[in-house]
CSV table of N, CA, C and O in Angstrom, one decimal:
chain,number,residue,atom,x,y,z
G,186,UNK,N,-10.8,-20.7,-37.6
G,186,UNK,CA,-9.8,-21.5,-36.7
G,186,UNK,C,-8.5,-21.0,-36.7
G,186,UNK,O,-8.0,-20.9,-35.6
G,187,UNK,N,-8.0,-20.5,-37.9
G,187,UNK,CA,-6.9,-19.8,-38.0
G,187,UNK,C,-6.7,-18.5,-37.1
G,187,UNK,O,-5.8,-18.0,-36.5
G,188,UNK,N,-7.9,-17.9,-36.8
G,188,UNK,CA,-8.0,-16.6,-36.1
G,188,UNK,C,-7.8,-17.1,-34.6
G,188,UNK,O,-7.0,-16.2,-34.0
G,189,UNK,N,-8.4,-18.1,-34.1
G,189,UNK,CA,-8.0,-18.5,-32.6
G,189,UNK,C,-6.8,-18.8,-32.5
G,189,UNK,O,-6.1,-18.4,-31.4
G,190,UNK,N,-6.0,-19.5,-33.5
G,190,UNK,CA,-4.6,-19.9,-33.3
G,190,UNK,C,-3.6,-18.6,-33.2
G,190,UNK,O,-2.9,-18.6,-32.6
G,191,UNK,N,-4.1,-17.7,-34.2
G,191,UNK,CA,-3.3,-16.3,-34.2
G,191,UNK,C,-3.5,-15.6,-32.8
G,191,UNK,O,-2.4,-15.2,-32.4
G,192,UNK,N,-4.6,-15.4,-32.4
G,192,UNK,CA,-5.0,-15.0,-31.1
G,192,UNK,C,-4.2,-15.5,-30.1
G,192,UNK,O,-3.4,-14.8,-29.0
G,193,UNK,N,-4.1,-16.8,-29.9
G,193,UNK,CA,-3.3,-17.4,-28.9
G,193,UNK,C,-1.8,-17.2,-29.2
G,193,UNK,O,-0.9,-17.0,-28.1
G,194,UNK,N,-1.1,-17.4,-30.5
G,194,UNK,CA,0.0,-16.9,-30.6
G,194,UNK,C,0.5,-15.5,-30.1
G,194,UNK,O,1.5,-15.3,-29.6
G,195,UNK,N,-0.3,-14.4,-30.5
G,195,UNK,CA,-0.3,-13.0,-30.1
G,195,UNK,C,-0.1,-13.1,-28.5
G,195,UNK,O,0.7,-12.3,-27.9
G,196,UNK,N,-1.0,-14.0,-27.9
G,196,UNK,CA,-1.0,-13.8,-26.5
G,196,UNK,C,0.3,-14.5,-26.0
G,196,UNK,O,0.9,-14.0,-24.9
G,197,UNK,N,0.7,-15.5,-26.5
G,197,UNK,CA,2.0,-16.0,-26.1
G,197,UNK,C,3.3,-15.1,-26.2
G,197,UNK,O,4.1,-15.0,-25.4
G,198,UNK,N,3.4,-14.2,-27.3
G,198,UNK,CA,4.4,-13.5,-27.7
G,198,UNK,C,4.3,-12.4,-26.7
G,198,UNK,O,5.3,-12.0,-26.1
G,199,UNK,N,3.0,-11.7,-26.2
G,199,UNK,CA,3.0,-10.7,-25.3
G,199,UNK,C,3.4,-11.1,-24.0
G,199,UNK,O,4.1,-10.5,-23.3
G,200,UNK,N,3.0,-12.3,-23.6
G,200,UNK,CA,3.5,-12.9,-22.2
G,200,UNK,C,4.9,-13.0,-22.2
G,200,UNK,O,5.7,-12.6,-21.2
G,201,UNK,N,5.6,-13.6,-23.5
G,201,UNK,CA,6.9,-13.6,-23.3
G,201,UNK,C,8.0,-12.3,-23.4
G,201,UNK,O,8.7,-12.2,-22.6
G,202,UNK,N,7.2,-11.3,-24.0
G,202,UNK,CA,7.9,-10.0,-24.1
G,202,UNK,C,7.7,-9.3,-22.7
G,202,UNK,O,8.4,-8.7,-22.2
G,203,UNK,N,6.5,-9.5,-22.1
G,203,UNK,CA,6.4,-9.0,-20.7
G,203,UNK,C,7.2,-9.6,-19.7
G,203,UNK,O,7.8,-8.8,-18.9
G,204,UNK,N,7.5,-10.9,-19.6
G,204,UNK,CA,8.6,-11.6,-18.9
G,204,UNK,C,9.8,-11.2,-19.1
G,204,UNK,O,10.6,-10.8,-18.1
G,205,UNK,N,10.2,-10.9,-20.4
G,205,UNK,CA,11.5,-10.3,-20.8
G,205,UNK,C,11.7,-9.0,-20.3
G,205,UNK,O,12.9,-8.5,-19.6
G,206,UNK,N,10.6,-8.1,-20.4
G,206,UNK,CA,10.7,-6.7,-19.8
G,206,UNK,C,11.0,-6.8,-18.4
G,206,UNK,O,11.6,-6.0,-17.8
G,207,UNK,N,10.2,-7.7,-17.5
G,207,UNK,CA,10.3,-7.8,-16.2
G,207,UNK,C,11.9,-8.0,-15.7
G,207,UNK,O,12.5,-7.8,-14.9
G,208,UNK,N,12.3,-9.2,-16.4
G,208,UNK,CA,13.6,-9.8,-16.1
G,208,UNK,C,14.6,-8.7,-16.5
G,208,UNK,O,15.7,-8.4,-15.7
G,209,UNK,N,14.4,-7.9,-17.6
G,209,UNK,CA,15.3,-6.7,-17.9
G,209,UNK,C,15.3,-5.5,-16.8
G,209,UNK,O,16.4,-5.1,-16.3
G,210,UNK,N,14.2,-5.2,-16.3
G,210,UNK,CA,14.1,-4.1,-15.3
G,210,UNK,C,14.7,-4.8,-13.9
G,210,UNK,O,15.3,-4.1,-13.0
G,211,UNK,N,14.5,-5.9,-13.8
G,211,UNK,CA,15.0,-6.6,-12.6
G,211,UNK,C,16.4,-6.8,-12.4
G,211,UNK,O,17.2,-6.3,-11.5
G,212,UNK,N,17.1,-7.0,-13.5
G,212,UNK,CA,18.6,-6.9,-13.9
G,212,UNK,C,19.1,-5.8,-13.6
G,212,UNK,O,20.2,-5.6,-12.9
G,213,UNK,N,18.5,-4.7,-14.2
G,213,UNK,CA,19.0,-3.3,-14.1
G,213,UNK,C,19.0,-2.7,-12.8
G,213,UNK,O,19.7,-2.0,-12.3
G,214,UNK,N,17.7,-3.3,-12.1
G,214,UNK,CA,17.5,-2.6,-10.7
G,214,UNK,C,18.6,-3.3,-9.8
G,214,UNK,O,19.3,-2.7,-9.0
G,215,UNK,N,19.1,-4.7,-10.2
G,215,UNK,CA,20.1,-5.3,-9.4
G,215,UNK,C,21.3,-4.5,-9.4
G,215,UNK,O,22.1,-4.4,-8.5
G,216,UNK,N,21.6,-4.1,-10.7
G,216,UNK,CA,22.8,-3.4,-11.0
G,216,UNK,C,22.9,-2.1,-10.3
G,216,UNK,O,23.9,-1.5,-9.6
G,217,UNK,N,21.7,-1.2,-10.2
G,217,UNK,CA,21.6,-0.1,-9.4
G,217,UNK,C,21.9,-0.3,-8.0
G,217,UNK,O,22.6,0.3,-7.3
G,218,UNK,N,21.3,-1.3,-7.4
G,218,UNK,CA,21.5,-1.8,-5.9
G,218,UNK,C,22.9,-2.0,-5.7
G,218,UNK,O,23.4,-1.6,-4.4
G,219,UNK,N,23.9,-2.5,-6.6
G,219,UNK,CA,25.2,-2.6,-6.5
G,219,UNK,C,26.1,-1.6,-6.5
G,219,UNK,O,26.8,-1.2,-5.8
G,220,UNK,N,25.8,-0.8,-7.5
G,220,UNK,CA,26.8,0.2,-8.1
G,220,UNK,C,26.2,1.8,-7.8
G,220,UNK,O,26.9,2.6,-8.1
G,221,UNK,N,24.8,1.9,-7.8
G,221,UNK,CA,24.2,3.3,-7.7
G,221,UNK,C,23.8,3.6,-6.4
G,221,UNK,O,24.0,3.1,-5.5
G,222,UNK,N,23.2,4.8,-6.3
G,222,UNK,CA,22.5,5.3,-5.2
G,222,UNK,C,21.0,5.6,-5.2
G,222,UNK,O,20.5,5.8,-6.4
G,223,UNK,N,20.2,5.0,-4.2
G,223,UNK,CA,18.9,4.8,-4.2
G,223,UNK,C,18.4,5.0,-2.7
G,223,UNK,O,19.1,4.9,-1.8
G,224,UNK,N,17.0,5.4,-2.9
G,224,UNK,CA,16.2,5.3,-1.3
G,224,UNK,C,15.2,4.4,-1.6
G,224,UNK,O,14.6,4.6,-2.7
G,225,UNK,N,14.7,3.9,-0.7
G,225,UNK,CA,13.7,2.9,-0.5
G,225,UNK,C,12.6,3.6,0.4
G,225,UNK,O,12.8,4.1,1.3
G,226,UNK,N,11.4,3.4,0.0
G,226,UNK,CA,10.1,4.0,0.8
G,226,UNK,C,9.6,5.3,0.4
G,226,UNK,O,10.2,6.0,-0.3
G,227,UNK,N,8.4,5.4,0.9
G,227,UNK,CA,7.6,6.5,0.4
G,227,UNK,C,8.0,7.7,0.9
G,227,UNK,O,8.2,8.6,0.1
G,228,UNK,N,8.5,7.9,2.2
G,228,UNK,CA,8.8,9.4,2.8
G,228,UNK,C,10.1,9.5,2.2
G,228,UNK,O,10.2,11.0,1.7
G,229,UNK,N,11.2,8.8,2.0
G,229,UNK,CA,12.4,9.1,1.5
G,229,UNK,C,12.4,9.6,0.1
G,229,UNK,O,13.0,10.3,-0.3
G,230,UNK,N,11.6,8.7,-0.7
G,230,UNK,CA,11.4,9.0,-2.0
G,230,UNK,C,10.7,10.6,-2.3
G,230,UNK,O,11.0,11.2,-3.2
G,231,UNK,N,9.7,10.9,-1.6
G,231,UNK,CA,9.0,12.1,-1.6
G,231,UNK,C,10.1,13.1,-1.1
G,231,UNK,O,10.3,14.2,-1.9
G,232,UNK,N,11.0,12.9,-0.3
G,232,UNK,CA,12.0,13.9,0.1
G,232,UNK,C,13.0,14.0,-1.0
G,232,UNK,O,13.3,15.3,-1.4
G,233,UNK,N,13.5,13.0,-1.8
G,233,UNK,CA,14.3,13.1,-3.0
G,233,UNK,C,13.7,14.0,-4.0
G,233,UNK,O,14.1,14.8,-4.9
G,234,UNK,N,12.4,13.8,-4.2
G,234,UNK,CA,11.6,14.5,-5.3
G,234,UNK,C,11.4,15.9,-5.0
G,234,UNK,O,11.6,16.8,-5.8
G,235,UNK,N,11.2,16.2,-3.7
G,235,UNK,CA,11.0,17.6,-3.3
G,235,UNK,C,12.5,18.4,-3.4
G,235,UNK,O,12.5,19.6,-3.8
G,236,UNK,N,13.6,17.7,-3.2
G,236,UNK,CA,14.9,18.3,-3.1
G,236,UNK,C,15.4,18.3,-4.6
G,236,UNK,O,16.5,18.7,-5.1
G,237,UNK,N,14.7,17.5,-5.5
G,237,UNK,CA,15.1,17.5,-7.1
G,237,UNK,C,16.2,16.6,-7.2
G,237,UNK,O,17.1,16.7,-8.3
G,238,UNK,N,16.6,15.5,-6.2
G,238,UNK,CA,17.6,14.7,-6.7
G,238,UNK,C,17.4,13.3,-7.2
G,238,UNK,O,18.2,12.7,-7.7
G,239,UNK,N,16.1,13.1,-7.4
G,239,UNK,CA,15.7,11.9,-8.1
G,239,UNK,C,15.8,11.8,-9.4
G,239,UNK,O,15.4,12.9,-10.2
G,240,UNK,N,16.3,10.7,-10.2
G,240,UNK,CA,16.2,10.4,-11.5
G,240,UNK,C,15.2,9.6,-12.2
G,240,UNK,O,14.6,9.8,-13.2
G,241,UNK,N,14.8,8.5,-11.3
G,241,UNK,CA,13.7,7.9,-11.6
G,241,UNK,C,13.2,7.4,-10.4
G,241,UNK,O,13.6,6.9,-9.4
G,242,UNK,N,11.7,7.1,-10.6
G,242,UNK,CA,11.0,6.8,-9.5
G,242,UNK,C,10.2,5.4,-9.8
G,242,UNK,O,9.6,5.5,-10.9
G,243,UNK,N,10.5,4.3,-9.1
G,243,UNK,CA,9.8,3.1,-9.5
G,243,UNK,C,8.4,2.9,-8.3
G,243,UNK,O,8.9,2.7,-7.3
G,244,UNK,N,7.5,2.5,-8.9
G,244,UNK,CA,6.2,2.5,-8.0
G,244,UNK,C,5.8,1.0,-8.1
G,244,UNK,O,5.6,0.6,-9.4
G,245,UNK,N,5.4,0.1,-7.0
G,245,UNK,CA,4.9,-1.0,-7.1
G,245,UNK,C,3.6,-0.9,-7.6
G,245,UNK,O,2.8,0.0,-7.5
G,246,UNK,N,3.0,-2.3,-8.1
G,246,UNK,CA,1.6,-2.2,-8.5
G,246,UNK,C,0.6,-1.9,-7.5
G,246,UNK,O,-0.5,-1.5,-7.8
G,247,UNK,N,0.8,-2.4,-6.1
G,247,UNK,CA,-0.1,-2.5,-5.1
G,247,UNK,C,0.1,-1.2,-4.2
G,247,UNK,O,-0.3,-1.3,-3.2
G,248,UNK,N,0.8,-0.2,-4.5
G,248,UNK,CA,0.9,1.0,-3.8
G,248,UNK,C,-0.3,1.7,-3.9
G,248,UNK,O,-0.9,1.8,-4.6
G,249,UNK,N,-0.7,2.1,-2.4
G,249,UNK,CA,-2.0,3.1,-2.3
G,249,UNK,C,-2.3,4.0,-3.3
G,249,UNK,O,-1.2,4.9,-3.8
G,250,UNK,N,-3.4,4.2,-3.7
G,250,UNK,CA,-3.6,5.1,-4.9
G,250,UNK,C,-3.4,6.6,-4.4
G,250,UNK,O,-2.7,7.2,-5.3
G,251,UNK,N,-3.6,7.0,-3.3
G,251,UNK,CA,-3.2,8.5,-2.8
G,251,UNK,C,-1.7,8.5,-2.9
G,251,UNK,O,-1.2,9.6,-3.4
G,252,UNK,N,-1.1,7.6,-2.3
G,252,UNK,CA,0.4,7.8,-2.4
G,252,UNK,C,1.1,7.6,-3.7
G,252,UNK,O,2.0,8.5,-4.2
G,253,UNK,N,0.3,6.7,-4.6
G,253,UNK,CA,0.8,6.8,-5.9
G,253,UNK,C,0.7,8.2,-6.8
G,253,UNK,O,1.4,8.6,-7.3
G,254,UNK,N,-0.6,8.6,-6.5
G,254,UNK,CA,-0.9,10.0,-7.3
G,254,UNK,C,-0.1,11.0,-6.6
G,254,UNK,O,0.4,11.9,-7.6
G,255,UNK,N,0.4,11.3,-5.4
G,255,UNK,CA,1.2,12.2,-4.9
G,255,UNK,C,2.7,11.9,-5.5
G,255,UNK,O,3.1,12.9,-5.9
G,256,UNK,N,3.1,10.9,-5.6
G,256,UNK,CA,4.4,10.5,-6.2
G,256,UNK,C,4.5,10.9,-7.4
G,256,UNK,O,5.5,11.5,-8.0
G,257,UNK,N,3.5,10.6,-8.4
G,257,UNK,CA,3.4,10.9,-9.7
G,257,UNK,C,3.4,12.5,-10.0
G,257,UNK,O,3.9,13.0,-10.9
G,258,UNK,N,2.6,13.1,-9.0
G,258,UNK,CA,2.5,14.5,-9.1
G,258,UNK,C,4.0,15.3,-8.9
G,258,UNK,O,4.2,16.2,-9.7
G,259,UNK,N,4.4,14.9,-8.0
G,259,UNK,CA,5.9,15.4,-7.3
G,259,UNK,C,6.8,15.2,-8.6
G,259,UNK,O,7.7,15.8,-8.7
G,260,UNK,N,6.8,14.0,-9.2
G,260,UNK,CA,7.7,13.6,-10.2
G,260,UNK,C,7.6,14.4,-11.4
G,260,UNK,O,8.5,15.0,-12.0
G,261,UNK,N,6.1,14.8,-11.7
G,261,UNK,CA,5.9,15.6,-12.8
G,261,UNK,C,6.4,17.0,-12.5
G,261,UNK,O,7.0,17.5,-13.4
G,262,UNK,N,6.2,17.4,-11.3
G,262,UNK,CA,6.7,18.8,-10.9
G,262,UNK,C,8.2,19.0,-11.2
G,262,UNK,O,8.9,19.9,-11.4
G,263,UNK,N,8.9,17.8,-10.8
G,263,UNK,CA,10.4,17.9,-10.6
G,263,UNK,C,11.1,17.3,-11.9
G,263,UNK,O,12.1,17.2,-12.0
G,264,UNK,N,10.1,17.0,-12.9
G,264,UNK,CA,10.5,16.5,-14.2
G,264,UNK,C,11.4,15.2,-14.2
G,264,UNK,O,12.5,15.0,-14.6
G,265,UNK,N,10.8,14.2,-13.2
G,265,UNK,CA,11.5,13.1,-13.0
G,265,UNK,C,10.7,12.1,-13.5
G,265,UNK,O,9.5,11.9,-13.6
G,266,UNK,N,11.4,10.9,-14.0
G,266,UNK,CA,10.7,9.8,-14.9
G,266,UNK,C,9.9,8.8,-13.7
G,266,UNK,O,10.7,8.5,-12.6
G,267,UNK,N,8.9,8.2,-14.2
G,267,UNK,CA,8.2,7.1,-13.2
G,267,UNK,C,8.0,5.9,-14.0
G,267,UNK,O,7.6,6.0,-15.2
G,268,UNK,N,8.4,4.9,-13.4
G,268,UNK,CA,8.1,3.4,-13.8
G,268,UNK,C,7.3,2.9,-12.8
G,268,UNK,O,7.3,2.8,-11.8
G,269,UNK,N,6.1,2.4,-13.5
G,269,UNK,CA,5.3,1.5,-12.8
G,269,UNK,C,5.8,0.1,-12.9
G,269,UNK,O,5.7,-0.6,-13.8
G,270,UNK,N,6.2,-0.5,-11.8
G,270,UNK,CA,6.7,-1.8,-11.7
G,270,UNK,C,5.6,-2.9,-11.8
G,270,UNK,O,4.6,-2.7,-11.2
G,271,UNK,N,5.7,-4.0,-12.4
G,271,UNK,CA,4.7,-4.6,-12.9
G,271,UNK,C,4.2,-5.7,-11.8
G,271,UNK,O,3.5,-6.5,-12.0
G,272,UNK,N,5.1,-5.8,-10.6
G,272,UNK,CA,4.8,-6.5,-9.6
G,272,UNK,C,4.3,-5.9,-8.2
G,272,UNK,O,4.4,-4.6,-8.3
G,273,UNK,N,4.1,-6.9,-7.4
G,273,UNK,CA,3.4,-6.1,-6.1
G,273,UNK,C,4.9,-5.8,-5.3
G,273,UNK,O,5.9,-5.9,-5.6
G,274,UNK,N,4.6,-5.2,-4.2
G,274,UNK,CA,5.4,-4.4,-3.3
G,274,UNK,C,6.4,-5.6,-2.7
G,274,UNK,O,7.8,-5.5,-2.5
G,275,UNK,N,5.9,-6.8,-2.5
G,275,UNK,CA,6.8,-7.9,-2.1
G,275,UNK,C,7.9,-8.3,-3.3
G,275,UNK,O,9.2,-8.5,-3.1
G,276,UNK,N,7.4,-8.4,-4.5
G,276,UNK,CA,8.2,-8.7,-5.7
G,276,UNK,C,9.3,-7.5,-5.7
G,276,UNK,O,10.4,-7.9,-6.4
G,277,UNK,N,8.7,-6.3,-5.8
G,277,UNK,CA,9.7,-5.3,-5.9
G,277,UNK,C,10.9,-5.2,-4.8
G,277,UNK,O,11.9,-5.0,-5.0
G,278,UNK,N,10.5,-5.5,-3.6
G,278,UNK,CA,11.6,-5.8,-2.5
G,278,UNK,C,12.4,-7.0,-2.9
G,278,UNK,O,13.7,-6.6,-2.6
G,279,UNK,N,11.9,-8.1,-3.5
G,279,UNK,CA,12.8,-9.0,-3.7
G,279,UNK,C,13.6,-8.7,-4.9
G,279,UNK,O,14.9,-9.2,-5.0
G,280,UNK,N,13.1,-7.9,-5.8
G,280,UNK,CA,14.0,-7.5,-7.0
G,280,UNK,C,15.2,-6.5,-6.6
G,280,UNK,O,16.3,-6.5,-7.1
G,281,UNK,N,14.9,-5.9,-5.4
G,281,UNK,CA,16.0,-5.0,-4.8
G,281,UNK,C,17.1,-5.8,-4.2
G,281,UNK,O,17.9,-5.3,-3.5
G,282,UNK,N,16.8,-7.1,-3.8
G,282,UNK,CA,17.7,-7.7,-3.1
G,282,UNK,C,17.4,-7.8,-1.5
G,282,UNK,O,18.2,-8.0,-0.8
G,283,UNK,N,16.1,-7.2,-1.1
G,283,UNK,CA,15.7,-7.1,0.3
G,283,UNK,C,14.8,-8.0,0.6
G,283,UNK,O,14.1,-8.7,-0.1
G,284,UNK,N,14.8,-8.4,1.7
G,284,UNK,CA,13.9,-9.3,2.5
G,284,UNK,C,12.7,-8.8,3.1
G,284,UNK,O,12.0,-9.2,4.0
G,285,UNK,N,12.2,-7.4,2.6
G,285,UNK,CA,11.0,-6.7,3.1
G,285,UNK,C,10.3,-6.1,1.8
G,285,UNK,O,11.0,-6.2,0.6
G,286,UNK,N,9.1,-5.7,2.2
G,286,UNK,CA,8.3,-5.2,1.1
G,286,UNK,C,8.7,-3.8,0.5
G,286,UNK,O,9.4,-3.0,1.8
G,287,UNK,N,8.6,-3.3,-0.6
G,287,UNK,CA,9.2,-2.0,-0.8
G,287,UNK,C,7.9,-1.4,-1.8
G,287,UNK,O,7.8,-2.0,-2.9
G,288,UNK,N,7.3,-0.3,-1.4
G,288,UNK,CA,6.4,0.2,-2.4
G,288,UNK,C,6.8,1.2,-3.4
G,288,UNK,O,6.0,1.2,-4.4
G,289,UNK,N,8.0,1.8,-3.0
G,289,UNK,CA,8.4,2.7,-4.2
G,289,UNK,C,10.0,2.9,-3.9
G,289,UNK,O,10.4,2.7,-2.8
G,290,UNK,N,10.7,3.2,-5.0
G,290,UNK,CA,12.1,3.4,-4.9
G,290,UNK,C,12.5,4.8,-5.7
G,290,UNK,O,11.9,5.0,-6.8
G,291,UNK,N,13.3,5.5,-5.2
G,291,UNK,CA,13.9,6.8,-5.7
G,291,UNK,C,15.4,6.4,-6.2
G,291,UNK,O,16.1,6.2,-5.3
G,292,UNK,N,15.5,6.4,-7.7
G,292,UNK,CA,17.0,6.3,-7.9
G,292,UNK,C,17.7,7.5,-8.2
G,292,UNK,O,17.2,8.4,-8.9
G,293,UNK,N,18.7,8.0,-7.5
G,293,UNK,CA,19.3,9.1,-7.4
G,293,UNK,C,20.5,9.1,-8.2
G,293,UNK,O,21.0,10.1,-8.9
G,294,UNK,N,21.3,7.8,-8.3
G,294,UNK,CA,22.5,7.7,-9.2
G,294,UNK,C,22.4,6.2,-9.5
G,294,UNK,O,22.5,5.4,-8.8
G,295,UNK,N,22.4,6.3,-11.0
G,295,UNK,CA,22.2,4.8,-11.4
G,295,UNK,C,23.3,4.1,-11.4
G,295,UNK,O,23.4,2.9,-11.7
G,296,UNK,N,24.7,4.7,-11.1
G,296,UNK,CA,25.9,4.0,-11.3
G,296,UNK,C,26.1,3.2,-12.6
G,296,UNK,O,26.2,4.3,-13.5
G,297,UNK,N,26.4,2.0,-12.7
G,297,UNK,CA,26.9,1.3,-13.8
G,297,UNK,C,25.6,0.9,-14.8
G,297,UNK,O,25.6,0.7,-16.0
G,298,UNK,N,24.3,1.2,-14.2
G,298,UNK,CA,23.0,0.9,-14.9
G,298,UNK,C,22.7,1.7,-15.8
G,298,UNK,O,23.0,3.0,-15.5
G,299,UNK,N,22.1,1.4,-16.9
G,299,UNK,CA,21.4,2.2,-17.6
G,299,UNK,C,20.0,2.5,-17.5
G,299,UNK,O,19.2,2.8,-18.4
G,300,UNK,N,19.5,2.3,-16.3
G,300,UNK,CA,18.0,2.1,-16.1
G,300,UNK,C,17.4,3.7,-16.0
G,300,UNK,O,16.4,3.9,-16.4
G,301,UNK,N,18.3,4.5,-15.6
G,301,UNK,CA,17.7,6.0,-15.3
G,301,UNK,C,19.1,6.8,-15.8
G,301,UNK,O,20.0,7.0,-14.8
G,302,UNK,N,19.0,7.2,-17.0
G,302,UNK,CA,20.2,8.0,-17.5
G,302,UNK,C,19.9,9.4,-17.1
G,302,UNK,O,18.9,9.9,-17.1
G,303,UNK,N,21.0,10.2,-16.8
G,303,UNK,CA,20.9,11.6,-16.3
G,303,UNK,C,20.1,12.3,-17.5
G,303,UNK,O,20.5,12.1,-18.5
G,304,UNK,N,19.7,13.4,-17.0
G,304,UNK,CA,18.8,14.2,-17.8
G,304,UNK,C,19.6,14.7,-18.9
G,304,UNK,O,19.1,14.9,-20.1
G,305,UNK,N,21.1,15.3,-18.8
G,305,UNK,CA,22.0,15.7,-19.5
G,305,UNK,C,22.2,14.6,-20.6
G,305,UNK,O,22.3,14.9,-21.9
G,306,UNK,N,22.6,13.4,-20.2
G,306,UNK,CA,23.2,12.1,-20.9
G,306,UNK,C,22.1,11.7,-21.7
G,306,UNK,O,22.2,11.0,-22.8
G,307,UNK,N,20.7,11.8,-21.4
G,307,UNK,CA,19.6,11.2,-22.1
G,307,UNK,C,19.4,11.7,-23.5
G,307,UNK,O,19.4,11.1,-24.4
G,308,UNK,N,19.7,13.2,-23.6
G,308,UNK,CA,19.7,13.9,-24.9
G,308,UNK,C,20.8,13.3,-25.7
G,308,UNK,O,20.4,13.2,-26.9
G,309,UNK,N,21.9,13.2,-25.0
G,309,UNK,CA,23.2,12.9,-26.0
G,309,UNK,C,23.2,11.5,-26.6
G,309,UNK,O,23.4,11.3,-27.7
G,310,UNK,N,22.2,10.5,-25.8
G,310,UNK,CA,22.2,9.1,-26.2
G,310,UNK,C,21.3,9.0,-27.4
G,310,UNK,O,21.4,8.1,-28.3
G,311,UNK,N,20.3,9.9,-27.4
G,311,UNK,CA,19.2,9.7,-28.3
G,311,UNK,C,19.8,10.2,-29.7
G,311,UNK,O,19.2,9.8,-30.6
G,312,UNK,N,20.7,11.2,-29.8
G,312,UNK,CA,21.0,11.6,-31.2
G,312,UNK,C,21.8,10.6,-31.8
G,312,UNK,O,22.4,9.6,-31.4
């Protein structure tokens, strides 16, 4: 009987932590939209990855598999971080403060947000 309650408690804790994580990424994303530089969409994201200007790529959950794998591959080649957003493209667009769907975002300058630290500053913050 205690085992079932324990599993239920763990499920509630993980759901609560996921919700906090989503709220955290959404608030950081809102700060990037206000103070940082970014591009929305697949073509522009690929362009920033090819030019080496992207710091972080955020991909929605329902981005097509081929596009997702291409974004991940280019990000790996350009040594850029990838975050898989836990919502679909409608929710990602809403998190960006837009009234349209957004499948992927490339953050080129985080502004005041700590969502994507520059590669040089990331090592300094770890120490």
